[in-house]
PDB file of C-alpha atoms in Angstrom:
ATOM      1  CA  MET A1491       2.327 -83.986 -95.962  1.00 38.00           C
ATOM      2  CA  THR A1492       0.860 -85.666 -92.817  1.00 40.00           C
ATOM      3  CA  ALA A1493       1.608 -86.826 -89.387  1.00 45.00           C
ATOM      4  CA  SER A1494       2.952 -89.678 -90.190  1.00 45.00           C
ATOM      5  CA  ASN A1495       6.055 -88.153 -92.190  1.00 49.00           C
ATOM      6  CA  ASP A1496       5.943 -84.841 -90.358  1.00 45.00           C
ATOM      7  CA  SER A1497       9.451 -85.151 -90.060  1.00 48.00           C
ATOM      8  CA  GLU A1498      10.267 -83.680 -93.608  1.00 65.00           C
ATOM      9  CA  ARG A1499       9.320 -80.234 -92.959  1.00 78.00           C
ATOM     10  CA  THR A1500      10.136 -77.538 -89.877  1.00 93.00           C
ATOM     11  CA  ILE A1501       6.765 -76.388 -88.093  1.00 97.00           C
ATOM     12  CA  VAL A1502       7.330 -72.275 -87.460  1.00 97.00           C
ATOM     13  CA  ILE A1503       5.309 -71.357 -84.675  1.00 98.00           C
ATOM     14  CA  GLY A1504       4.545 -67.435 -84.875  1.00 96.00           C
ATOM     15  CA  THR A1505       4.123 -65.292 -81.841  1.00 96.00           C
ATOM     16  CA  ARG A1506       4.515 -61.629 -80.184  1.00 91.00           C
ATOM     17  CA  LYS A1507       7.538 -61.190 -78.259  1.00 90.00           C
ATOM     18  CA  SER A1508       5.917 -60.374 -74.603  1.00 88.00           C
ATOM     19  CA  ASN A1509       6.836 -62.530 -71.569  1.00 91.00           C
ATOM     20  CA  LEU A1510       3.187 -63.884 -71.855  1.00 93.00           C
ATOM     21  CA  ALA A1511       2.766 -64.577 -75.310  1.00 94.00           C
ATOM     22  CA  LEU A1512       6.479 -66.490 -75.523  1.00 96.00           C
ATOM     23  CA  VAL A1513       5.251 -68.342 -72.038  1.00 97.00           C
ATOM     24  CA  GLN A1514       1.970 -69.870 -73.698  1.00 97.00           C
ATOM     25  CA  THR A1515       3.723 -70.200 -76.912  1.00 98.00           C
ATOM     26  CA  TYR A1516       6.452 -72.296 -75.375  1.00 98.00           C
ATOM     27  CA  TRP A1517       3.854 -74.328 -73.021  1.00 98.00           C
ATOM     28  CA  VAL A1518       2.278 -75.464 -76.656  1.00 98.00           C
ATOM     29  CA  LYS A1519       5.256 -76.105 -78.322  1.00 98.00           C
ATOM     30  CA  LYS A1520       6.016 -78.516 -75.382  1.00 98.00           C
ATOM     31  CA  GLU A1521       3.016 -80.089 -75.579  1.00 98.00           C
ATOM     32  CA  LEU A1522       3.317 -80.713 -79.638  1.00 98.00           C
ATOM     33  CA  GLU A1523       6.692 -82.413 -78.921  1.00 97.00           C
ATOM     34  CA  SER A1524       5.207 -84.755 -76.732  1.00 97.00           C
ATOM     35  CA  HIS A1525       2.922 -86.175 -79.280  1.00 97.00           C
ATOM     36  CA  PHE A1526       5.058 -85.319 -82.596  1.00 96.00           C
ATOM     37  CA  PRO A1527       8.432 -86.113 -80.556  1.00 95.00           C
ATOM     38  CA  HIS A1528       9.935 -86.410 -84.440  1.00 94.00           C
ATOM     39  CA  VAL A1529       8.869 -82.941 -85.836  1.00 96.00           C
ATOM     40  CA  ASP A1530      11.045 -79.724 -86.013  1.00 97.00           C
ATOM     41  CA  PHE A1531       9.249 -76.919 -84.317  1.00 98.00           C
ATOM     42  CA  GLU A1532      10.851 -73.372 -84.294  1.00 97.00           C
ATOM     43  CA  VAL A1533       9.609 -70.245 -82.697  1.00 97.00           C
ATOM     44  CA  GLU A1534       8.994 -66.997 -84.602  1.00 96.00           C
ATOM     45  CA  LYS A1535       8.616 -64.083 -82.574  1.00 94.00           C
ATOM     46  CA  MET A1536       7.051 -60.647 -84.133  1.00 89.00           C
ATOM     47  CA  SER A1537       5.974 -57.276 -82.716  1.00 75.00           C
ATOM     48  CA  THR A1538       2.320 -56.488 -82.976  1.00 63.00           C
ATOM     49  CA  GLN A1539       1.109 -52.863 -83.433  1.00 57.00           C
ATOM     50  CA  GLY A1540      -0.547 -53.394 -79.580  1.00 46.00           C
ATOM     51  CA  ASP A1541       3.163 -53.813 -78.502  1.00 43.00           C
ATOM     52  CA  LYS A1542       4.238 -51.300 -80.216  1.00 44.00           C
ATOM     53  CA  ILE A1543       1.699 -47.973 -79.028  1.00 39.00           C
ATOM     54  CA  LEU A1544       1.859 -48.171 -75.612  1.00 41.00           C
ATOM     55  CA  ASP A1545       0.946 -44.513 -74.985  1.00 44.00           C
ATOM     56  CA  VAL A1546      -2.611 -44.863 -76.072  1.00 40.00           C
ATOM     57  CA  ALA A1547      -5.910 -46.222 -74.169  1.00 45.00           C
ATOM     58  CA  LEU A1548      -6.162 -49.705 -76.724  1.00 41.00           C
ATOM     59  CA  ALA A1549     -10.263 -48.740 -77.717  1.00 45.00           C
ATOM     60  CA  LYS A1550      -8.630 -45.353 -79.177  1.00 41.00           C
ATOM     61  CA  ILE A1551      -6.306 -47.504 -81.437  1.00 35.00           C
ATOM     62  CA  GLY A1552      -9.360 -48.746 -82.751  1.00 44.00           C
ATOM     63  CA  ASP A1553      -7.766 -51.857 -84.804  1.00 47.00           C
ATOM     64  CA  LYS A1554      -9.600 -54.978 -83.933  1.00 52.00           C
ATOM     65  CA  GLY A1555      -6.306 -56.830 -84.960  1.00 57.00           C
ATOM     66  CA  LEU A1556      -4.196 -55.265 -82.984  1.00 56.00           C
ATOM     67  CA  PHE A1557      -2.475 -58.180 -81.478  1.00 62.00           C
ATOM     68  CA  THR A1558      -2.785 -60.484 -84.535  1.00 82.00           C
ATOM     69  CA  LYS A1559      -2.168 -58.516 -87.487  1.00 85.00           C
ATOM     70  CA  GLU A1560       1.542 -59.199 -88.269  1.00 87.00           C
ATOM     71  CA  LEU A1561       1.398 -63.039 -87.003  1.00 92.00           C
ATOM     72  CA  GLU A1562      -1.726 -63.608 -89.741  1.00 93.00           C
ATOM     73  CA  LEU A1563       0.392 -61.903 -92.590  1.00 91.00           C
ATOM     74  CA  GLY A1564       3.502 -64.160 -91.668  1.00 93.00           C
ATOM     75  CA  MET A1565       1.055 -66.950 -92.248  1.00 95.00           C
ATOM     76  CA  ILE A1566      -0.151 -65.759 -95.364  1.00 93.00           C
ATOM     77  CA  ASN A1567       3.365 -65.091 -96.996  1.00 93.00           C
ATOM     78  CA  ASN A1568       4.086 -68.535 -95.547  1.00 94.00           C
ATOM     79  CA  GLU A1569       6.525 -67.599 -93.082  1.00 94.00           C
ATOM     80  CA  VAL A1570       4.842 -69.191 -89.922  1.00 96.00           C
ATOM     81  CA  ASP A1571       2.875 -72.454 -90.347  1.00 97.00           C
ATOM     82  CA  PHE A1572       0.432 -71.274 -87.287  1.00 98.00           C
ATOM     83  CA  ALA A1573       0.449 -68.698 -84.369  1.00 97.00           C
ATOM     84  CA  VAL A1574      -0.636 -69.361 -80.947  1.00 97.00           C
ATOM     85  CA  HIS A1575      -2.657 -66.241 -79.378  1.00 94.00           C
ATOM     86  CA  SER A1576      -4.380 -65.282 -76.370  1.00 94.00           C
ATOM     87  CA  LEU A1577      -7.850 -66.404 -77.585  1.00 95.00           C
ATOM     88  CA  LYS A1578      -9.479 -63.200 -76.294  1.00 93.00           C
ATOM     89  CA  ASP A1579      -6.994 -61.350 -78.566  1.00 88.00           C
ATOM     90  CA  LEU A1580      -8.576 -63.151 -81.726  1.00 91.00           C
ATOM     91  CA  PRO A1581     -10.878 -61.100 -83.743  1.00 90.00           C
ATOM     92  CA  THR A1582     -14.006 -63.077 -84.495  1.00 92.00           C
ATOM     93  CA  ASN A1583     -13.698 -62.902 -88.081  1.00 91.00           C
ATOM     94  CA  LEU A1584     -10.651 -63.811 -89.574  1.00 93.00           C
ATOM     95  CA  PRO A1585      -8.891 -62.846 -92.780  1.00 93.00           C
ATOM     96  CA  ASP A1586      -9.563 -64.820 -95.883  1.00 94.00           C
ATOM     97  CA  GLY A1587      -7.662 -67.894 -95.762  1.00 96.00           C
ATOM     98  CA  LEU A1588      -6.909 -68.254 -92.368  1.00 97.00           C
ATOM     99  CA  MET A1589      -8.802 -69.928 -89.098  1.00 97.00           C
ATOM    100  CA  LEU A1590      -9.186 -70.650 -85.867  1.00 97.00           C
ATOM    101  CA  GLY A1591      -7.711 -74.441 -86.247  1.00 97.00           C
ATOM    102  CA  CYS A1592      -7.416 -75.396 -82.388  1.00 97.00           C
ATOM    103  CA  VAL A1593      -8.293 -74.026 -78.906  1.00 98.00           C
ATOM    104  CA  SER A1594      -6.470 -75.408 -75.680  1.00 98.00           C
ATOM    105  CA  LYS A1595      -7.615 -76.441 -72.583  1.00 98.00           C
ATOM    106  CA  ARG A1596      -9.283 -72.892 -70.664  1.00 98.00           C
ATOM    107  CA  VAL A1597      -7.577 -72.066 -67.280  1.00 97.00           C
ATOM    108  CA  ASN A1598      -9.280 -69.454 -65.199  1.00 97.00           C
ATOM    109  CA  PRO A1599     -10.804 -67.189 -66.695  1.00 98.00           C
ATOM    110  CA  ALA A1600     -11.819 -64.681 -64.209  1.00 98.00           C
ATOM    111  CA  ASP A1601     -10.207 -60.906 -63.547  1.00 98.00           C
ATOM    112  CA  ALA A1602      -7.945 -60.496 -60.634  1.00 98.00           C
ATOM    113  CA  LEU A1603      -7.302 -57.835 -58.065  1.00 98.00           C
ATOM    114  CA  VAL A1604      -3.753 -57.101 -57.390  1.00 98.00           C
ATOM    115  CA  VAL A1605      -3.202 -54.241 -55.293  1.00 98.00           C
ATOM    116  CA  ASN A1606      -0.478 -51.509 -53.496  1.00 98.00           C
ATOM    117  CA  GLU A1607       1.253 -52.755 -50.545  1.00 97.00           C
ATOM    118  CA  LYS A1608      -0.745 -50.272 -48.477  1.00 97.00           C
ATOM    119  CA  HIS A1609      -4.067 -51.972 -49.464  1.00 97.00           C
ATOM    120  CA  LYS A1610      -2.979 -55.537 -48.664  1.00 95.00           C
ATOM    121  CA  ASP A1611      -6.097 -55.825 -45.910  1.00 96.00           C
ATOM    122  CA  LYS A1612      -8.966 -54.306 -48.640  1.00 96.00           C
ATOM    123  CA  GLN A1613     -10.574 -56.162 -51.500  1.00 96.00           C
ATOM    124  CA  LEU A1614     -12.667 -54.503 -53.551  1.00 97.00           C
ATOM    125  CA  ASP A1615     -15.722 -53.521 -51.675  1.00 95.00           C
ATOM    126  CA  THR A1616     -13.291 -52.008 -49.073  1.00 97.00           C
ATOM    127  CA  LEU A1617     -11.045 -49.926 -50.826  1.00 98.00           C
ATOM    128  CA  PRO A1618     -11.177 -46.021 -49.903  1.00 97.00           C
ATOM    129  CA  GLU A1619     -13.455 -43.727 -51.860  1.00 97.00           C
ATOM    130  CA  GLY A1620     -11.384 -42.408 -54.732  1.00 97.00           C
ATOM    131  CA  ALA A1621      -8.870 -45.188 -54.680  1.00 98.00           C
ATOM    132  CA  VAL A1622      -7.145 -45.221 -58.349  1.00 98.00           C
ATOM    133  CA  ILE A1623      -7.738 -48.684 -60.279  1.00 98.00           C
ATOM    134  CA  GLY A1624      -5.995 -49.120 -63.614  1.00 98.00           C
ATOM    135  CA  THR A1625      -7.475 -50.996 -66.013  1.00 96.00           C
ATOM    136  CA  SER A1626      -7.220 -50.515 -70.048  1.00 88.00           C
ATOM    137  CA  SER A1627     -10.615 -52.747 -70.533  1.00 92.00           C
ATOM    138  CA  LEU A1628     -13.545 -51.143 -70.993  1.00 92.00           C
ATOM    139  CA  ARG A1629     -15.213 -54.369 -69.723  1.00 94.00           C
ATOM    140  CA  ARG A1630     -13.378 -54.060 -66.436  1.00 96.00           C
ATOM    141  CA  LEU A1631     -14.141 -50.303 -66.168  1.00 96.00           C
ATOM    142  CA  ALA A1632     -17.704 -50.342 -67.042  1.00 96.00           C
ATOM    143  CA  GLN A1633     -18.600 -53.618 -64.843  1.00 97.00           C
ATOM    144  CA  LEU A1634     -16.604 -52.109 -61.949  1.00 97.00           C
ATOM    145  CA  ARG A1635     -17.824 -48.733 -62.552  1.00 97.00           C
ATOM    146  CA  HIS A1636     -21.294 -50.308 -62.222  1.00 97.00           C
ATOM    147  CA  HIS A1637     -20.671 -51.621 -58.810  1.00 97.00           C
ATOM    148  CA  TYR A1638     -18.212 -49.309 -57.176  1.00 97.00           C
ATOM    149  CA  PRO A1639     -18.875 -45.516 -58.712  1.00 96.00           C
ATOM    150  CA  HIS A1640     -16.997 -44.404 -55.885  1.00 97.00           C
ATOM    151  CA  LEU A1641     -13.855 -45.849 -57.374  1.00 98.00           C
ATOM    152  CA  THR A1642     -11.501 -43.642 -59.790  1.00 98.00           C
ATOM    153  CA  PHE A1643     -10.361 -45.644 -62.903  1.00 97.00           C
ATOM    154  CA  LYS A1644      -7.170 -44.557 -64.845  1.00 97.00           C
ATOM    155  CA  ASP A1645      -5.866 -46.327 -68.029  1.00 94.00           C
ATOM    156  CA  VAL A1646      -2.515 -48.658 -67.907  1.00 93.00           C
ATOM    157  CA  ARG A1647      -0.949 -49.994 -70.493  1.00 82.00           C
ATOM    158  CA  GLY A1648       2.328 -52.166 -71.137  1.00 85.00           C
ATOM    159  CA  ASN A1649       3.016 -56.143 -70.416  1.00 87.00           C
ATOM    160  CA  VAL A1650       2.061 -57.336 -67.109  1.00 92.00           C
ATOM    161  CA  ASN A1651       5.465 -56.377 -65.385  1.00 92.00           C
ATOM    162  CA  THR A1652       5.083 -52.916 -66.498  1.00 93.00           C
ATOM    163  CA  ARG A1653       2.083 -52.882 -65.080  1.00 95.00           C
ATOM    164  CA  LEU A1654       2.895 -54.218 -61.788  1.00 97.00           C
ATOM    165  CA  ALA A1655       5.898 -52.569 -61.920  1.00 97.00           C
ATOM    166  CA  LYS A1656       3.596 -49.336 -61.872  1.00 97.00           C
ATOM    167  CA  LEU A1657       1.121 -50.249 -59.470  1.00 98.00           C
ATOM    168  CA  ASP A1658       4.304 -51.075 -56.824  1.00 97.00           C
ATOM    169  CA  ALA A1659       5.508 -47.255 -57.750  1.00 97.00           C
ATOM    170  CA  GLY A1660       2.453 -46.112 -56.452  1.00 97.00           C
ATOM    171  CA  GLU A1661       0.516 -44.736 -59.455  1.00 97.00           C
ATOM    172  CA  TYR A1662      -2.783 -46.645 -58.677  1.00 98.00           C
ATOM    173  CA  ASP A1663      -3.855 -48.355 -55.615  1.00 98.00           C
ATOM    174  CA  ALA A1664      -4.900 -51.459 -57.301  1.00 98.00           C
ATOM    175  CA  ILE A1665      -5.108 -52.663 -60.866  1.00 98.00           C
ATOM    176  CA  ILE A1666      -7.324 -55.419 -62.666  1.00 98.00           C
ATOM    177  CA  LEU A1667      -5.311 -58.163 -64.776  1.00 97.00           C
ATOM    178  CA  ALA A1668      -6.608 -61.648 -66.021  1.00 96.00           C
ATOM    179  CA  VAL A1669      -5.919 -64.691 -63.578  1.00 98.00           C
ATOM    180  CA  ALA A1670      -5.074 -66.970 -66.227  1.00 97.00           C
ATOM    181  CA  GLY A1671      -2.044 -64.625 -67.026  1.00 95.00           C
ATOM    182  CA  LEU A1672      -0.504 -64.502 -63.366  1.00 97.00           C
ATOM    183  CA  GLU A1673      -1.137 -68.020 -63.196  1.00 97.00           C
ATOM    184  CA  ARG A1674       0.843 -68.524 -66.473  1.00 96.00           C
ATOM    185  CA  LEU A1675       4.018 -66.375 -65.549  1.00 96.00           C
ATOM    186  CA  ASP A1676       4.323 -68.013 -62.166  1.00 97.00           C
ATOM    187  CA  MET A1677       2.633 -64.840 -60.346  1.00 97.00           C
ATOM    188  CA  SER A1678      -0.308 -66.268 -58.313  1.00 97.00           C
ATOM    189  CA  ASP A1679       1.135 -64.962 -55.315  1.00 97.00           C
ATOM    190  CA  ARG A1680      -0.018 -61.312 -56.808  1.00 97.00           C
ATOM    191  CA  ILE A1681      -3.610 -62.501 -57.252  1.00 98.00           C
ATOM    192  CA  HIS A1682      -5.172 -60.693 -53.930  1.00 98.00           C
ATOM    193  CA  GLN A1683      -8.784 -61.238 -54.841  1.00 98.00           C
ATOM    194  CA  VAL A1684     -10.533 -63.313 -58.236  1.00 98.00           C
ATOM    195  CA  ILE A1685     -13.277 -61.211 -58.586  1.00 98.00           C
ATOM    196  CA  PRO A1686     -16.427 -63.356 -58.751  1.00 97.00           C
ATOM    197  CA  SER A1687     -18.200 -63.490 -61.882  1.00 96.00           C
ATOM    198  CA  GLU A1688     -21.276 -61.435 -60.638  1.00 96.00           C
ATOM    199  CA  ILE A1689     -19.301 -58.457 -60.192  1.00 97.00           C
ATOM    200  CA  SER A1690     -17.175 -58.981 -63.532  1.00 97.00           C
ATOM    201  CA  LEU A1691     -17.958 -60.831 -66.499  1.00 98.00           C
ATOM    202  CA  HIS A1692     -14.687 -62.219 -68.451  1.00 97.00           C
ATOM    203  CA  ALA A1693     -13.964 -61.748 -71.806  1.00 96.00           C
ATOM    204  CA  VAL A1694     -14.825 -63.728 -74.641  1.00 96.00           C
ATOM    205  CA  GLY A1695     -12.035 -66.095 -74.710  1.00 97.00           C
ATOM    206  CA  GLN A1696     -10.404 -65.478 -71.689  1.00 97.00           C
ATOM    207  CA  GLY A1697      -8.273 -67.730 -70.158  1.00 98.00           C
ATOM    208  CA  ALA A1698      -8.050 -69.956 -73.313  1.00 98.00           C
ATOM    209  CA  LEU A1699      -5.043 -70.193 -76.244  1.00 98.00           C
ATOM    210  CA  GLY A1700      -6.398 -69.741 -79.534  1.00 97.00           C
ATOM    211  CA  ILE A1701      -3.949 -71.295 -82.711  1.00 98.00           C
ATOM    212  CA  GLU A1702      -4.794 -70.052 -85.900  1.00 97.00           C
ATOM    213  CA  CYS A1703      -3.437 -71.268 -89.026  1.00 97.00           C
ATOM    214  CA  ARG A1704      -3.827 -71.456 -92.870  1.00 97.00           C
ATOM    215  CA  THR A1705      -7.168 -72.696 -93.820  1.00 97.00           C
ATOM    216  CA  GLY A1706      -7.018 -76.417 -95.064  1.00 93.00           C
ATOM    217  CA  ASP A1707      -3.140 -76.942 -93.977  1.00 96.00           C
ATOM    218  CA  GLU A1708      -4.472 -80.472 -93.140  1.00 97.00           C
ATOM    219  CA  ALA A1709      -1.306 -81.508 -91.911  1.00 96.00           C
ATOM    220  CA  VAL A1710      -0.588 -78.215 -89.129  1.00 97.00           C
ATOM    221  CA  LEU A1711      -4.196 -78.979 -88.739  1.00 97.00           C
ATOM    222  CA  GLU A1712      -4.007 -82.700 -87.986  1.00 97.00           C
ATOM    223  CA  ILE A1713      -0.754 -81.830 -85.572  1.00 98.00           C
ATOM    224  CA  ILE A1714      -2.118 -78.437 -83.305  1.00 98.00           C
ATOM    225  CA  LYS A1715      -5.678 -80.953 -83.008  1.00 98.00           C
ATOM    226  CA  ALA A1716      -3.488 -82.940 -80.220  1.00 98.00           C
ATOM    227  CA  ILE A1717      -4.128 -80.659 -77.862  1.00 98.00           C
ATOM    228  CA  GLN A1718      -7.691 -79.517 -78.492  1.00 98.00           C
ATOM    229  CA  ASP A1719     -10.178 -79.212 -75.848  1.00 98.00           C
ATOM    230  CA  GLN A1720     -13.415 -79.998 -76.411  1.00 98.00           C
ATOM    231  CA  ASP A1721     -15.652 -78.293 -73.890  1.00 98.00           C
ATOM    232  CA  THR A1722     -13.683 -75.286 -74.104  1.00 98.00           C
ATOM    233  CA  LEU A1723     -13.772 -75.432 -77.882  1.00 98.00           C
ATOM    234  CA  ASP A1724     -17.872 -75.448 -77.461  1.00 98.00           C
ATOM    235  CA  CYS A1725     -17.882 -72.799 -74.783  1.00 98.00           C
ATOM    236  CA  THR A1726     -15.343 -70.399 -76.617  1.00 98.00           C
ATOM    237  CA  LEU A1727     -17.374 -71.059 -80.178  1.00 98.00           C
ATOM    238  CA  ALA A1728     -20.568 -69.416 -78.266  1.00 98.00           C
ATOM    239  CA  GLU A1729     -18.950 -66.994 -76.718  1.00 98.00           C
ATOM    240  CA  ARG A1730     -17.303 -65.654 -80.083  1.00 97.00           C
ATOM    241  CA  SER A1731     -20.737 -65.876 -82.005  1.00 97.00           C
ATOM    242  CA  PHE A1732     -22.409 -63.688 -78.872  1.00 97.00           C
ATOM    243  CA  LEU A1733     -19.289 -60.940 -79.353  1.00 95.00           C
ATOM    244  CA  ARG A1734     -19.787 -61.391 -83.473  1.00 94.00           C
ATOM    245  CA  VAL A1735     -23.244 -60.807 -83.808  1.00 94.00           C
ATOM    246  CA  LEU A1736     -22.985 -57.551 -81.368  1.00 94.00           C
ATOM    247  CA  GLU A1737     -20.406 -56.569 -83.702  1.00 81.00           C
ATOM    248  CA  GLY A1738     -18.088 -55.970 -80.937  1.00 66.00           C
ATOM    249  CA  GLY A1739     -14.431 -56.090 -80.780  1.00 59.00           C
ATOM    250  CA  CYS A1740     -11.697 -57.098 -78.254  1.00 52.00           C
ATOM    251  CA  GLN A1741     -12.242 -53.405 -76.757  1.00 64.00           C
ATOM    252  CA  VAL A1742     -15.597 -53.076 -75.780  1.00 82.00           C
ATOM    253  CA  PRO A1743     -17.471 -53.474 -72.801  1.00 92.00           C
ATOM    254  CA  ILE A1744     -18.798 -56.944 -73.476  1.00 96.00           C
ATOM    255  CA  GLY A1745     -18.617 -59.949 -71.168  1.00 97.00           C
ATOM    256  CA  VAL A1746     -19.725 -63.769 -70.601  1.00 98.00           C
ATOM    257  CA  ASN A1747     -19.434 -66.565 -68.641  1.00 98.00           C
ATOM    258  CA  THR A1748     -20.046 -70.114 -69.966  1.00 98.00           C
ATOM    259  CA  SER A1749     -20.435 -73.270 -68.537  1.00 98.00           C
ATOM    260  CA  ILE A1750     -21.307 -77.086 -69.477  1.00 98.00           C
ATOM    261  CA  GLU A1751     -23.450 -79.770 -67.690  1.00 97.00           C
ATOM    262  CA  GLY A1752     -24.193 -82.478 -69.710  1.00 96.00           C
ATOM    263  CA  ASN A1753     -24.943 -81.527 -73.160  1.00 97.00           C
ATOM    264  CA  GLN A1754     -26.248 -78.407 -72.289  1.00 98.00           C
ATOM    265  CA  LEU A1755     -24.258 -75.393 -72.427  1.00 98.00           C
ATOM    266  CA  THR A1756     -25.191 -71.857 -70.465  1.00 98.00           C
ATOM    267  CA  LEU A1757     -23.728 -68.562 -71.989  1.00 98.00           C
ATOM    268  CA  ILE A1758     -24.207 -65.705 -69.643  1.00 98.00           C
ATOM    269  CA  GLY A1759     -23.592 -62.592 -71.295  1.00 98.00           C
ATOM    270  CA  MET A1760     -23.691 -58.828 -70.596  1.00 97.00           C
ATOM    271  CA  VAL A1761     -23.407 -55.654 -72.287  1.00 97.00           C
ATOM    272  CA  ALA A1762     -22.511 -52.392 -70.347  1.00 96.00           C
ATOM    273  CA  SER A1763     -22.486 -48.522 -71.021  1.00 94.00           C
ATOM    274  CA  LEU A1764     -18.776 -46.738 -70.112  1.00 93.00           C
ATOM    275  CA  ASP A1765     -20.426 -45.109 -67.157  1.00 93.00           C
ATOM    276  CA  GLY A1766     -21.692 -48.456 -65.930  1.00 94.00           C
ATOM    277  CA  GLN A1767     -25.026 -46.686 -65.386  1.00 95.00           C
ATOM    278  CA  GLN A1768     -26.433 -49.061 -68.108  1.00 96.00           C
ATOM    279  CA  LEU A1769     -25.689 -52.997 -67.907  1.00 97.00           C
ATOM    280  CA  LEU A1770     -27.736 -55.569 -69.737  1.00 97.00           C
ATOM    281  CA  LYS A1771     -27.220 -59.261 -68.484  1.00 98.00           C
ATOM    282  CA  ASP A1772     -29.045 -62.347 -69.702  1.00 98.00           C
ATOM    283  CA  SER A1773     -28.406 -66.045 -70.222  1.00 98.00           C
ATOM    284  CA  VAL A1774     -29.380 -68.849 -72.834  1.00 98.00           C
ATOM    285  CA  THR A1775     -29.159 -72.828 -72.357  1.00 98.00           C
ATOM    286  CA  GLY A1776     -29.118 -75.404 -75.259  1.00 98.00           C
ATOM    287  CA  ASP A1777     -27.837 -78.214 -76.335  1.00 98.00           C
ATOM    288  CA  ARG A1778     -23.653 -77.721 -76.565  1.00 98.00           C
ATOM    289  CA  THR A1779     -23.718 -79.152 -80.477  1.00 98.00           C
ATOM    290  CA  ASN A1780     -25.401 -75.921 -81.137  1.00 98.00           C
ATOM    291  CA  ALA A1781     -22.900 -73.931 -79.092  1.00 98.00           C
ATOM    292  CA  GLU A1782     -22.732 -70.651 -82.004  1.00 98.00           C
ATOM    293  CA  LYS A1783     -26.545 -70.816 -82.551  1.00 98.00           C
ATOM    294  CA  ILE A1784     -26.537 -70.384 -78.409  1.00 98.00           C
ATOM    295  CA  GLY A1785     -24.601 -67.076 -78.660  1.00 98.00           C
ATOM    296  CA  GLN A1786     -26.672 -65.985 -81.824  1.00 98.00           C
ATOM    297  CA  GLU A1787     -29.503 -66.077 -79.520  1.00 98.00           C
ATOM    298  CA  LEU A1788     -28.232 -64.767 -76.539  1.00 98.00           C
ATOM    299  CA  ALA A1789     -26.725 -61.717 -78.806  1.00 97.00           C
ATOM    300  CA  GLU A1790     -30.405 -61.129 -80.203  1.00 97.00           C
ATOM    301  CA  LYS A1791     -31.986 -61.191 -76.823  1.00 98.00           C
ATOM    302  CA  LEU A1792     -29.798 -58.454 -75.578  1.00 97.00           C
ATOM    303  CA  LYS A1793     -29.836 -56.390 -78.474  1.00 96.00           C
ATOM    304  CA  ASN A1794     -34.145 -56.283 -77.994  1.00 96.00           C
ATOM    305  CA  GLN A1795     -33.220 -54.823 -74.556  1.00 97.00           C
ATOM    306  CA  GLY A1796     -31.263 -52.058 -75.946  1.00 96.00           C
ATOM    307  CA  ALA A1797     -27.620 -53.385 -76.321  1.00 95.00           C
ATOM    308  CA  GLY A1798     -26.884 -52.294 -79.897  1.00 92.00           C
ATOM    309  CA  GLU A1799     -27.632 -48.346 -78.878  1.00 93.00           C
ATOM    310  CA  ILE A1800     -25.107 -49.017 -75.854  1.00 94.00           C
ATOM    311  CA  LEU A1801     -22.316 -50.529 -78.178  1.00 91.00           C
ATOM    312  CA  ALA A1802     -23.054 -47.842 -80.875  1.00 89.00           C
ATOM    313  CA  ALA A1803     -22.872 -44.882 -78.018  1.00 89.00           C
ATOM    314  CA  ILE A1804     -20.238 -46.413 -77.017  1.00 88.00           C
ATOM    315  CA  LEU A1805     -18.144 -46.692 -80.428  1.00 83.00           C
ATOM    316  CA  ALA A1806     -19.092 -42.630 -81.593  1.00 83.00           C
ATOM    317  CA  GLU A1807     -17.567 -42.087 -78.129  1.00 80.00           C
ATOM    318  CA  ILE A1808     -14.184 -43.525 -78.946  1.00 73.00           C
ATOM    319  CA  ASP A1809     -14.140 -42.237 -82.420  1.00 68.00           C
ATOM    320  CA  ARG A1810     -14.122 -38.865 -81.076  1.00 62.00           C
TER     321      ARG A1810
END
């Protein structure tokens, strides 16, 4: 099948069932339909392990394919043709037979502070001592502890609506969410403060969608490439390479920020201890065509500064 005779086949898109996952998937579907109006696209909704286990901290579950494994089985078993992921949830090492086929244009990758009504006149640096901040991300936790040791941090799980409900009920003084998710859910009004990258480097791939498909499925690749964004692809290839070399999963305190000027790509990377006491940060600039090499170089740079020991101590603590 090629894009010229693709009306002979229905393309099945795999997705998680969460509101955000569905919004993202239907956005992809609509974009592809505009490029291929004669193709029939169907959406197959699946529950992943990360959606089912809501009473345990993400880092404690210990499965790097937490939000992807069921979708990947669907592709391997030919039940779905490709899956739409928040790229930050997609492990850097994919199962045999599957590949990252396309990366969409990134939206704002920053983290956002969302506050309880009683703190509407506050920002991160003016919240009172002991204020309870909800986050399920070790990356956010480590960086915020580093900058704001006087605040208290508490795990929060569930989809965006569930987390906001817990915040509004007073279980937390504030929570940290991704700007991208709130914007995609038309909840930009809940963004109280966009946290500067100097305070919190974002997750690898945050703000971008990754489309995973079967390796060598040229017909599907030809279709999904219609929404590929080259700048985002180059940035996220560097970020994912950085994460892969550090052998970090989605749930470790590794943060990044990437920018492109002309042909030059600059990757800033961070590794921190859970208590925020140790925080290593460095950067590498190079030709964007060597994006993955830039990520590898930065990872080695931080390893030489002690990143490996920090990550090993974190993984040992999580396993306890």
